CSV table of C-alpha atoms and ligand atoms in Angstrom, one decimal:
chain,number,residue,atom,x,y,z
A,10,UNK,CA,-35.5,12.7,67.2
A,11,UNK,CA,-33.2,14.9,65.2
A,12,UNK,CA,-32.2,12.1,62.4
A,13,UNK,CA,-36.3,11.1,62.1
A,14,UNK,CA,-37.2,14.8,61.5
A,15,UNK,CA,-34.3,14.9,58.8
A,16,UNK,CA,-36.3,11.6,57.3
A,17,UNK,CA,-39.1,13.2,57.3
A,18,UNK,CA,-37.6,16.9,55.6
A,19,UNK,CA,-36.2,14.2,52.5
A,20,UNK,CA,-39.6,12.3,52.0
A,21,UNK,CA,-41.0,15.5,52.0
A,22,UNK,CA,-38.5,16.6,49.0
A,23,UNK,CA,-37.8,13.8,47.3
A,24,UNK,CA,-41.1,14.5,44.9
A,25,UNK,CA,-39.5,17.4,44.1
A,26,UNK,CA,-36.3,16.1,43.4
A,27,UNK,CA,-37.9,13.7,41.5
A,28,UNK,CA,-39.4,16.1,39.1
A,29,UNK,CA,-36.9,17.4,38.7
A,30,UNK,CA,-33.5,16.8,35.6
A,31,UNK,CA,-33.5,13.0,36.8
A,32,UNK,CA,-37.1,12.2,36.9
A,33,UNK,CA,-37.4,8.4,34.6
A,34,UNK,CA,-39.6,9.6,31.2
A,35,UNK,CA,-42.1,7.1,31.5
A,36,UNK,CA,-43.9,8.1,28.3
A,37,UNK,CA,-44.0,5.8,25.2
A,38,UNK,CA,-40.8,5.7,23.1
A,39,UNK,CA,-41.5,5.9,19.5
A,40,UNK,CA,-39.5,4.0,17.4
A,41,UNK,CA,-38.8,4.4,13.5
A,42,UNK,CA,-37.7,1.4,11.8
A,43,UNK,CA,-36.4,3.0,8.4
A,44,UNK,CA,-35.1,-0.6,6.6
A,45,UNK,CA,-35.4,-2.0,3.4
A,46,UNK,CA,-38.9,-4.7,2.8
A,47,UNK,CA,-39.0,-4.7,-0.5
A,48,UNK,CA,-35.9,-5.7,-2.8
A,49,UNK,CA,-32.3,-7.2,-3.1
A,50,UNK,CA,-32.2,-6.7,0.9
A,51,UNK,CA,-36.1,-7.2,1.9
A,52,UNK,CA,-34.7,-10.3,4.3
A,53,UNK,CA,-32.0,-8.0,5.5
A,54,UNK,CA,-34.6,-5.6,6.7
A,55,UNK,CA,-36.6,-8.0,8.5
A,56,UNK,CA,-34.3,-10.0,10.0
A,57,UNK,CA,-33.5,-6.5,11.7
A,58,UNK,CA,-36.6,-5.8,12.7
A,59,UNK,CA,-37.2,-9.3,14.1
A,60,UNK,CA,-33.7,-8.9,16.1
A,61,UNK,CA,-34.8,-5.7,17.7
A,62,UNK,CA,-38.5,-6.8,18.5
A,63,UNK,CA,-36.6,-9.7,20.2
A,64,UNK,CA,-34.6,-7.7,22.3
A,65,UNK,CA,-37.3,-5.4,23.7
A,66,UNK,CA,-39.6,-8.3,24.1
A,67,UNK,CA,-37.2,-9.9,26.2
A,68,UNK,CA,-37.6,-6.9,28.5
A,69,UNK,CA,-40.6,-6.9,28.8
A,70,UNK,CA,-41.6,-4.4,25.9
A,71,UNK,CA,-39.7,-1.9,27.6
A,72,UNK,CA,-36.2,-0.1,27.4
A,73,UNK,CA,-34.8,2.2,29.4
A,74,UNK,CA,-38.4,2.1,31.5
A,75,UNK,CA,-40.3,3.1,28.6
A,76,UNK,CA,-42.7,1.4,26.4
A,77,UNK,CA,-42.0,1.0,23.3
A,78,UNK,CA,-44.0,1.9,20.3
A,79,UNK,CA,-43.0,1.3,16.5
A,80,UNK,CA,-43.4,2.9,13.3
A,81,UNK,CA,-42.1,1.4,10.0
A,82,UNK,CA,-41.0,3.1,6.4
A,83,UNK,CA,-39.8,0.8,3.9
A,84,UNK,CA,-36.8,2.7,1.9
A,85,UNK,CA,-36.5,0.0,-1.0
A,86,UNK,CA,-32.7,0.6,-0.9
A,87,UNK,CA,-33.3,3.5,-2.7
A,88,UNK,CA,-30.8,6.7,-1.4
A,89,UNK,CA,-33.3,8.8,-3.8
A,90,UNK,CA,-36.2,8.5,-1.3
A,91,UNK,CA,-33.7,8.3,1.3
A,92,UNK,CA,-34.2,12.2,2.9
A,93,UNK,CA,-38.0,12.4,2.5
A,94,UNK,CA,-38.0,9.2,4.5
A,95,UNK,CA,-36.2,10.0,7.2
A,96,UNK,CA,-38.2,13.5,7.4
A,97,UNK,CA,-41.6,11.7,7.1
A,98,UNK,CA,-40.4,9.8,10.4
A,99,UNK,CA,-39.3,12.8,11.9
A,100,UNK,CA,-41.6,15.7,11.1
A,101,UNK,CA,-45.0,13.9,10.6
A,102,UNK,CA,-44.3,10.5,13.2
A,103,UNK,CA,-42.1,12.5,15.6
A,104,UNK,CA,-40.0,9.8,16.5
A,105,UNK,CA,-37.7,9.3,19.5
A,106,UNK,CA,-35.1,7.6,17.9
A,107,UNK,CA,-34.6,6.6,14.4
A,108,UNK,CA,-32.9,2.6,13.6
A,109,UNK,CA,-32.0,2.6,9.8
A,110,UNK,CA,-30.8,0.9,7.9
A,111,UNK,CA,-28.8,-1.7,5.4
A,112,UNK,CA,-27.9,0.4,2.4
A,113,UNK,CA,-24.7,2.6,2.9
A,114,UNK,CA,-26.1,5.0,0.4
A,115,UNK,CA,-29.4,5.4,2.1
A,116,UNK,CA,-27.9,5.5,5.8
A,117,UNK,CA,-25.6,8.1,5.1
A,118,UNK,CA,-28.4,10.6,3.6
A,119,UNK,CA,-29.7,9.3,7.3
A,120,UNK,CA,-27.1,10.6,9.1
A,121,UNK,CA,-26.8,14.1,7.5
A,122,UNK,CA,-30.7,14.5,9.0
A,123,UNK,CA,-30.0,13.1,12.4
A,124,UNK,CA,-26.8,15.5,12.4
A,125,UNK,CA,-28.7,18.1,11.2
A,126,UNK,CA,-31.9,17.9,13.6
A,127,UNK,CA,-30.0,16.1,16.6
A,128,UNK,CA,-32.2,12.6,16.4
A,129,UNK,CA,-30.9,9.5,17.8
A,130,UNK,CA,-30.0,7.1,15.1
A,131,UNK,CA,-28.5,4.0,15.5
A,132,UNK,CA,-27.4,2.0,12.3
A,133,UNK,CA,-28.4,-1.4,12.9
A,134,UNK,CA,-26.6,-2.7,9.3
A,135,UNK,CA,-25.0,-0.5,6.5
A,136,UNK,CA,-21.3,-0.1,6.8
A,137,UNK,CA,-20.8,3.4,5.2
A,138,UNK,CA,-17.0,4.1,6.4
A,139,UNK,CA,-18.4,8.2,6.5
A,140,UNK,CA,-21.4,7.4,9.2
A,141,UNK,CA,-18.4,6.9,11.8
A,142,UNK,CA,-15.8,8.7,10.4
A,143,UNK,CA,-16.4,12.1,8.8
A,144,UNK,CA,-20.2,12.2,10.1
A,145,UNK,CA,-19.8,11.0,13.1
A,146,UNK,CA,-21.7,12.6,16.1
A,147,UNK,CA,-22.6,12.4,19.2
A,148,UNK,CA,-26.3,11.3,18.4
A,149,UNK,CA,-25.0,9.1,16.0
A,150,UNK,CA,-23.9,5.1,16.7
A,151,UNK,CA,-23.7,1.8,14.9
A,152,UNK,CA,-24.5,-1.9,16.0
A,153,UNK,CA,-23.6,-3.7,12.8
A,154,UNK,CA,-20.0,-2.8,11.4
A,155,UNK,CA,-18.0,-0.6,9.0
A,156,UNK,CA,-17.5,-2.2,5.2
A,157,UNK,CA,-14.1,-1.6,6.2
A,158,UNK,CA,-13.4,-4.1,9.1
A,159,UNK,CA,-14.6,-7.4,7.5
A,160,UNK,CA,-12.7,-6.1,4.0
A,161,UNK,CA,-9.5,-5.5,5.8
A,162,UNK,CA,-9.8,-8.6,8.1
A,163,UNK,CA,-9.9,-10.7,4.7
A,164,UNK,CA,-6.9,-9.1,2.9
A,165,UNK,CA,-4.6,-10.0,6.1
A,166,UNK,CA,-6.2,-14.1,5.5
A,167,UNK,CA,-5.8,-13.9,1.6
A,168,UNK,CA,-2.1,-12.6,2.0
A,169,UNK,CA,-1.6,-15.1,4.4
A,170,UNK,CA,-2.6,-18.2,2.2
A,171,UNK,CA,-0.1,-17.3,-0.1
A,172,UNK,CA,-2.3,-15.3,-2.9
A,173,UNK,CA,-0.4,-13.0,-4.9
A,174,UNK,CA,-3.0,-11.5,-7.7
A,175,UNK,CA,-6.5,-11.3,-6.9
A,176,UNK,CA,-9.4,-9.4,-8.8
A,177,UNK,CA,-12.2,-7.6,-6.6
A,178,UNK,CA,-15.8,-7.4,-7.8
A,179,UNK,CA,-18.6,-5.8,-6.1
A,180,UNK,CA,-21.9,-3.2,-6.8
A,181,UNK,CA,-20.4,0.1,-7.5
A,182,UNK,CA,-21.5,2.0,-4.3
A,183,UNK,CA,-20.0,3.1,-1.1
A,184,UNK,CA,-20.5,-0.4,0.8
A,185,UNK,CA,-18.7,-2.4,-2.3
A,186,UNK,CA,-16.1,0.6,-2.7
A,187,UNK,CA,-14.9,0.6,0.9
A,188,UNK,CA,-15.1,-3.1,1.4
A,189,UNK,CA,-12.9,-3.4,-1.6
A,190,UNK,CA,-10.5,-0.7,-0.2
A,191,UNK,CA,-10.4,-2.4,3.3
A,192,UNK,CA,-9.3,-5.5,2.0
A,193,UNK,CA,-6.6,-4.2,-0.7
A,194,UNK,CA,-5.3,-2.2,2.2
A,195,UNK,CA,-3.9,-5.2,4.3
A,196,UNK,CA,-3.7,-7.8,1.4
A,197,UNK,CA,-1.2,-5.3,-0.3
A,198,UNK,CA,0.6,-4.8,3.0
A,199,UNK,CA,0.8,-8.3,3.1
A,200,UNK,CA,2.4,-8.8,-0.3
A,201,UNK,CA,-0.7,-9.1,-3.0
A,202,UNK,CA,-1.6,-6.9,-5.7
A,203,UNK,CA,-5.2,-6.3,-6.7
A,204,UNK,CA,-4.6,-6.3,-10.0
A,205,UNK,CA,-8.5,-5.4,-11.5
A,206,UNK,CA,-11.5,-4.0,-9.4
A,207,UNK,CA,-14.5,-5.2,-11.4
A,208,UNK,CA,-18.0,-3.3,-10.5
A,209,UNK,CA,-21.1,-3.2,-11.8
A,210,UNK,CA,-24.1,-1.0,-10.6
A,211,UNK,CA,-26.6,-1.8,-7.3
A,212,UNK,CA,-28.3,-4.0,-7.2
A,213,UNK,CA,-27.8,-5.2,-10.9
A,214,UNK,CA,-27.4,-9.1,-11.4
A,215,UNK,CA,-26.2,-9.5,-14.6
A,216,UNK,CA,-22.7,-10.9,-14.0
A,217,UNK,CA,-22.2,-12.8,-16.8
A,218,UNK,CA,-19.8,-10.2,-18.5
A,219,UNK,CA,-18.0,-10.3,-15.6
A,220,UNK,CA,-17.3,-13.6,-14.9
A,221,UNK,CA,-16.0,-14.3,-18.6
A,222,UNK,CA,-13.2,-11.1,-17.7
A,223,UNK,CA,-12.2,-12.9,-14.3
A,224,UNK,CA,-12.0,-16.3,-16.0
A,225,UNK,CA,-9.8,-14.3,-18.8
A,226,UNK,CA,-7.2,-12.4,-16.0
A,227,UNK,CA,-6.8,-15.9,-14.4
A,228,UNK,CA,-6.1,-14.9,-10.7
A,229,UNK,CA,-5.0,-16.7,-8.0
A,230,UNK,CA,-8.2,-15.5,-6.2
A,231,UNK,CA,-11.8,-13.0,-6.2
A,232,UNK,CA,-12.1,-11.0,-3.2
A,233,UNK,CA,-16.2,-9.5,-3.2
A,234,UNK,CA,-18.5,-8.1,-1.5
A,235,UNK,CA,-22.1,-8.9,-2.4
A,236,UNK,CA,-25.3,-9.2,0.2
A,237,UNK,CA,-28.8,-10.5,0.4
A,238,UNK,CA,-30.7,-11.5,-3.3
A,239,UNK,CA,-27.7,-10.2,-5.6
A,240,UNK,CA,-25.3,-12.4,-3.2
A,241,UNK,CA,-27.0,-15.8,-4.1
A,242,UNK,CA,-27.2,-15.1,-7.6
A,243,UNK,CA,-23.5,-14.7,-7.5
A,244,UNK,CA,-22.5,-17.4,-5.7
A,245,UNK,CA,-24.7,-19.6,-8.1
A,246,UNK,CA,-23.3,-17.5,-11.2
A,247,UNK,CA,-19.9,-18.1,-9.9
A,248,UNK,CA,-20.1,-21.7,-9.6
A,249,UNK,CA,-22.5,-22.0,-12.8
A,250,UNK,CA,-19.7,-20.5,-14.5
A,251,UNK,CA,-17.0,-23.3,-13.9
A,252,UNK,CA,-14.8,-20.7,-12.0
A,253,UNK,CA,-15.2,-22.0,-8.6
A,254,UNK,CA,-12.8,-25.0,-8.8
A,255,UNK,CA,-10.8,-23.0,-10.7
A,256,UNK,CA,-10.2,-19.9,-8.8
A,257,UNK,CA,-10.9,-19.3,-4.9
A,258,UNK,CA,-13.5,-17.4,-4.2
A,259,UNK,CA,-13.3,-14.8,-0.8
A,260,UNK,CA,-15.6,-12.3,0.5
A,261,UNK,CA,-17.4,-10.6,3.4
A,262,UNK,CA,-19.7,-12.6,5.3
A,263,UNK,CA,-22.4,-11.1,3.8
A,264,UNK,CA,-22.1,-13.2,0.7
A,265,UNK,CA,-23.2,-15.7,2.7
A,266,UNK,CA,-24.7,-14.7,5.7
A,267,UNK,CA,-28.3,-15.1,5.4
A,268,UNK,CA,-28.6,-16.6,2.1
A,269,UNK,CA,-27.4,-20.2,2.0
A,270,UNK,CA,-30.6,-21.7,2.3
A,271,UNK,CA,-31.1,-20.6,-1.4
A,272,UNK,CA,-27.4,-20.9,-2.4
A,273,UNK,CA,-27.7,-24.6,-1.9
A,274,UNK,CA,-24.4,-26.5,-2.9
A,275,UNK,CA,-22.9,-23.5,-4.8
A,276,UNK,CA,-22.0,-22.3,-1.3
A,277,UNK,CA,-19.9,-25.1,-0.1
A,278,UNK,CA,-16.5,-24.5,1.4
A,279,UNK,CA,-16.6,-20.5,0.4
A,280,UNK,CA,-14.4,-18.8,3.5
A,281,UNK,CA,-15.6,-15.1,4.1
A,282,UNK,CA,-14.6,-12.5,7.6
A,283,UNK,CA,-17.7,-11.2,9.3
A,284,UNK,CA,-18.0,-10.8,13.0
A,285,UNK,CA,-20.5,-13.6,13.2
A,286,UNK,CA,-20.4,-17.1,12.8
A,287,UNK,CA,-23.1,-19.8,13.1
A,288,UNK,CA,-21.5,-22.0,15.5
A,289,UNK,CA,-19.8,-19.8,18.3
A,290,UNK,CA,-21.2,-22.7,20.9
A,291,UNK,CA,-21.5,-19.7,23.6
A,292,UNK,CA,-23.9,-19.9,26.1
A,293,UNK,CA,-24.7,-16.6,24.8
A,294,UNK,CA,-25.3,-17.3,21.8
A,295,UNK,CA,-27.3,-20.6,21.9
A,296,UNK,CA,-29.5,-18.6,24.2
A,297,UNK,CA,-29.9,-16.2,21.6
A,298,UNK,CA,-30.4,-18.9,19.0
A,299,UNK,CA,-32.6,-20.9,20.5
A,300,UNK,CA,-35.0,-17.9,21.4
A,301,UNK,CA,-35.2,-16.2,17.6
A,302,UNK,CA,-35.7,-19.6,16.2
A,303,UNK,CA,-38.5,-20.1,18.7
A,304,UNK,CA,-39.9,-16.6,18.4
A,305,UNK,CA,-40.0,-16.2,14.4
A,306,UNK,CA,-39.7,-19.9,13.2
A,307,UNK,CA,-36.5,-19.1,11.2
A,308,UNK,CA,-32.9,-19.5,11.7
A,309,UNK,CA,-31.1,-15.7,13.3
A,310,UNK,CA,-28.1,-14.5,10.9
A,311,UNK,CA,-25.6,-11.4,11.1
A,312,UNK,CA,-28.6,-9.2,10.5
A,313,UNK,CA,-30.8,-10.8,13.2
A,314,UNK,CA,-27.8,-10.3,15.7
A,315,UNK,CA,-27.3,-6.5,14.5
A,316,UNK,CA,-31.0,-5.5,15.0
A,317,UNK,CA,-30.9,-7.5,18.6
A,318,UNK,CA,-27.7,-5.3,19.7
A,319,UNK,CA,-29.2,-1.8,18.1
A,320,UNK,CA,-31.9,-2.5,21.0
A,321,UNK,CA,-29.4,-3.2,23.1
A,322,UNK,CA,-27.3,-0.2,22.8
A,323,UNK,CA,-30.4,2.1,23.1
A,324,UNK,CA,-31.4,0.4,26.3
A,325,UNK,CA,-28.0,1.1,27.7
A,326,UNK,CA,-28.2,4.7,26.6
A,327,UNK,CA,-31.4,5.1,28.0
A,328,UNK,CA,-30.5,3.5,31.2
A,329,UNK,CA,-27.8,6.2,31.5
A,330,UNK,CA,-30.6,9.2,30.9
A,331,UNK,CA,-33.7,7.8,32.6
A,332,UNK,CA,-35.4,7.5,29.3
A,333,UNK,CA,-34.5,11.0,29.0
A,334,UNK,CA,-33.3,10.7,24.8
A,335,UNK,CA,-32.8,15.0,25.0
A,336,UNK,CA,-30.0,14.4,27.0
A,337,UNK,CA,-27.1,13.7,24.0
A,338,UNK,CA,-24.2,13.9,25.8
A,339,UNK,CA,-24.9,11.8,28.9
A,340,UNK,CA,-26.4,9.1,26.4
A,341,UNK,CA,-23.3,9.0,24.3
A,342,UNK,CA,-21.5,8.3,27.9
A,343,UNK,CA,-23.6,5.6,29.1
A,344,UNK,CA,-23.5,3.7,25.5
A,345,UNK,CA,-19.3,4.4,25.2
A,346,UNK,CA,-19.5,3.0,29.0
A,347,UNK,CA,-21.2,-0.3,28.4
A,348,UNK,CA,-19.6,-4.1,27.1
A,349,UNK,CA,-22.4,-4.9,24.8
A,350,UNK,CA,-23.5,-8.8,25.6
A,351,UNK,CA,-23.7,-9.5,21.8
A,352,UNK,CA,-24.6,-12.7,20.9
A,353,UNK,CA,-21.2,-12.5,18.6
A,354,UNK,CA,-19.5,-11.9,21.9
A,355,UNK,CA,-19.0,-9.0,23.7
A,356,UNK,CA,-17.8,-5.6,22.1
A,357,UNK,CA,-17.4,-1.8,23.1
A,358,UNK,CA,-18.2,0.9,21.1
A,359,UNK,CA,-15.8,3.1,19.9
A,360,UNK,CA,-15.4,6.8,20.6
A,361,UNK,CA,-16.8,7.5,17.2
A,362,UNK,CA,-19.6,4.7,17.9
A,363,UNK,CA,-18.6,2.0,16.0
A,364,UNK,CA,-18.1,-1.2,17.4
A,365,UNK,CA,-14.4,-2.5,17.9
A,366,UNK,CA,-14.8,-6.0,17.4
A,367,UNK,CA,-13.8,-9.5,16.7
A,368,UNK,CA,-13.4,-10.6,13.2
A,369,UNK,CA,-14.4,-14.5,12.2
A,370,UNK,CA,-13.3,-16.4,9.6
A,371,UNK,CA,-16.3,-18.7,8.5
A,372,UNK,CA,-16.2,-21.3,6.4
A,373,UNK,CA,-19.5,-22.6,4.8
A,374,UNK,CA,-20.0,-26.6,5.8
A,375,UNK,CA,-23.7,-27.3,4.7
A,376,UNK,CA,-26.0,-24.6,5.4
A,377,UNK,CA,-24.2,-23.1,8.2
A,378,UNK,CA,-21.4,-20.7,8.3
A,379,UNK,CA,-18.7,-22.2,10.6
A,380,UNK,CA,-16.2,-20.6,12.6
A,381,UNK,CA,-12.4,-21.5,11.5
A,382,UNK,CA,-10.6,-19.2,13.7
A,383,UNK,CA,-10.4,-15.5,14.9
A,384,UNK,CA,-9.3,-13.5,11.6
A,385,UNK,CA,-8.7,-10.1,13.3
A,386,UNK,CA,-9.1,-9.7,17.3
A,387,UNK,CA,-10.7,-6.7,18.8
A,388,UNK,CA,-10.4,-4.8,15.2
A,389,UNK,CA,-11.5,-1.3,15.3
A,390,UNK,CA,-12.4,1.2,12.5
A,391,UNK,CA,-9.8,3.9,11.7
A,392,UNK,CA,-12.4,6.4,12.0
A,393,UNK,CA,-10.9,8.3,9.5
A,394,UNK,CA,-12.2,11.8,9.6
A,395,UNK,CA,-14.2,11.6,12.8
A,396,UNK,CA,-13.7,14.4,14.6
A,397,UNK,CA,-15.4,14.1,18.6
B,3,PHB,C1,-24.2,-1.6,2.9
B,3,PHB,O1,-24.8,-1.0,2.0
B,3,PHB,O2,-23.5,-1.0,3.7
B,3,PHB,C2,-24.4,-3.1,3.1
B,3,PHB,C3,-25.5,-3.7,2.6
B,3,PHB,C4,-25.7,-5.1,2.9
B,3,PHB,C5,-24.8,-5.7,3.6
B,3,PHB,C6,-23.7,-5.1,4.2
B,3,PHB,C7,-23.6,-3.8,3.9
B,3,PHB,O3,-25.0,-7.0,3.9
């Protein structure tokens, strides 16, 4: 008699209770994609987008038990535009959470307006070493990578071969600067020298003047880091320019990653680090595969995969607040808590929310980027600077 009028005292309260800090938000969650459509990375961008829809369709067209609800700004690359971007979302859209973007330049004029005005953002590309090191927060997190991991992964393989002089080349910026720096760090603690850094501005394509100063310093090797358009016109350049039976040619993945479809030939046999590969053969990843090709009619890349595991980090952060995104601290917990299922394999995120991470190295066999081995196991950013 007792216990049933204690059953009866907790159905009694349990509205209450549910009102109450741990009620689920139930409301719509409004999400601002702020990526790149137009430009150098306009496939970036939407492979992104296509990733993240995939996620959140898979559930339903809910995370964390909210619906979702999206609202787009394209920021052309352009870190110019970049604040009054991420405002518009903010201020005029009111967004819950902001996912931006590919540029470095642009993400990290991001972050200083999440930091500032506490909104979510989780980096579902650009590398910027700064976003997770001197800017990191705790409303701040990353799904992709920092520029450098793969760069530092790829100056341990270059030493290793045996290379003792290479040249760098890249778009003067932060992502080509600290991809660079990445790799020079472990290919001269290997033994190499970098003996020119070559750079021209974003998102130029004029390489020609370039190329003739590589062929003229004679290397034993060109570390770069180029992405989306400006990457297949280097590849092709490279190749056109009768320096790529001459001279290996190394990079981040992203010199491939996305493009080879229009880098045709010119591609063949180039080995770059990136922490995806085409042919993992996990069940994971098939699954993952198999369901973007179905969904969008195209073929998933590093970008696809980035976008998919931004959606799932928010859902594990909002699993951890009830859909309650106000509550920073305990969001930060549930994200640093969780193994994210990646379709590059599972990773954690660091403490300044980066993920630590396996490093491939791919080589190119027709148009597919193949795994060779595992460059750099469980790498994690430095995370220089961060101080949380
Ligand atoms: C960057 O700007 O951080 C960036 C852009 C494109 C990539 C990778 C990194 O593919």
């Amino acid at each position: 008699m007792k216990l049933f009028r204690l059953t009866l005292l907790a159905a009694a309260l349990s509205p209450l209770a549910l009102s109450s800090a741990m009620a689920q938000n139930t409301n719509k969650l409004k999400v601002g994609l702020m990526l790149p459509y137009t430009g150098t990375f306009a496939a970036l961008g939407n492979a992104i987008e296509n990733g993240f829809r995939l996620h959140v369709m898979e559930q339903g067209g809910k995370l964390g038990g909210r619906e979702i609800e999206f609202v787009k700004v394209d920021d052309e690359s352009d870190p110019a535009k970049a604040t009054d971007n991420v405002n518009k979302l903010i201020k005029r859209d009111n967004v819950d959470v902001l996912i931006g973007t590919v540029h470095s330049g642009v993400a990290m004029a991001m972050a200083k307006v999440a930091k500032d005005t506490g909104t979510l953002l989780i980096v579902p590309n650009a590398g910027a070493d700064a976003v997770t090191g001197p800017m990191c927060a705790p409303n701040i997190f990353r799904s992709s990578f920092s520029n450098w991991q793969p760069g530092y992964a790829m100056g341990e393989v270059v030493a290793k071969k045996g290379h003792k002089k290479v040249v760098t080349i890249t778009w003067k910026y932060a992502a080509g600067d600290e991809s660079v720096r990445g790799f020079k760090e472990s290919f001269e603690k290997g033994g190499g020298k970098v003996v020119k850094e070559l750079s021209l501005p974003f998102p130029n394509v004029e390489f020609q003047a370039l190329l003739t100063e590589i062929a003229a310093t004679k290397p034993d090797a060109v570390y770069t880091f180029f992405a989306g358009g400006g990457a297949v016109k280097f590849v092709k350049d490279y190749a056109g320019a009768g320096l790529k039976k001459t001279i290996p040619l190394y990079g981040a993945g992203f010199l491939t990653d996305g493009t080879l479809e229009a880098q045709g030939a010119d591609a063949d046999g180039l080995e770059t680090a990136l922490h995806y590969a085409d042919s993992l053969g996990t069940k994971r990843d098939n699954e993952f595969r198999l369901a973007y090709a179905k969904t969008f009619k195209l073929q998933p890349d590093v970008y696809a995969v980035q976008g998919y595991d931004a959606a799932q980090m928010l859902a594990a952060g909002l699993k951890g607040v009830k859909g309650d995104t106000s509550k920073k601290a305990e969001f930060a917990a549930a994200v640093e808590a969780t193994k994210i299922d990646s379709p590059r394999g599972p990773f954690t995120v660091s403490k300044a929310h980066n993920p630590v991470q396996d490093i491939y190295l791919r080589k190119v066999v027709g148009k597919e980027n193949t795994l060779v081995s595992v460059a750099s196991k469980g790498l994690a950013d430095p995370a220089r600077g961060c101080k949380m």
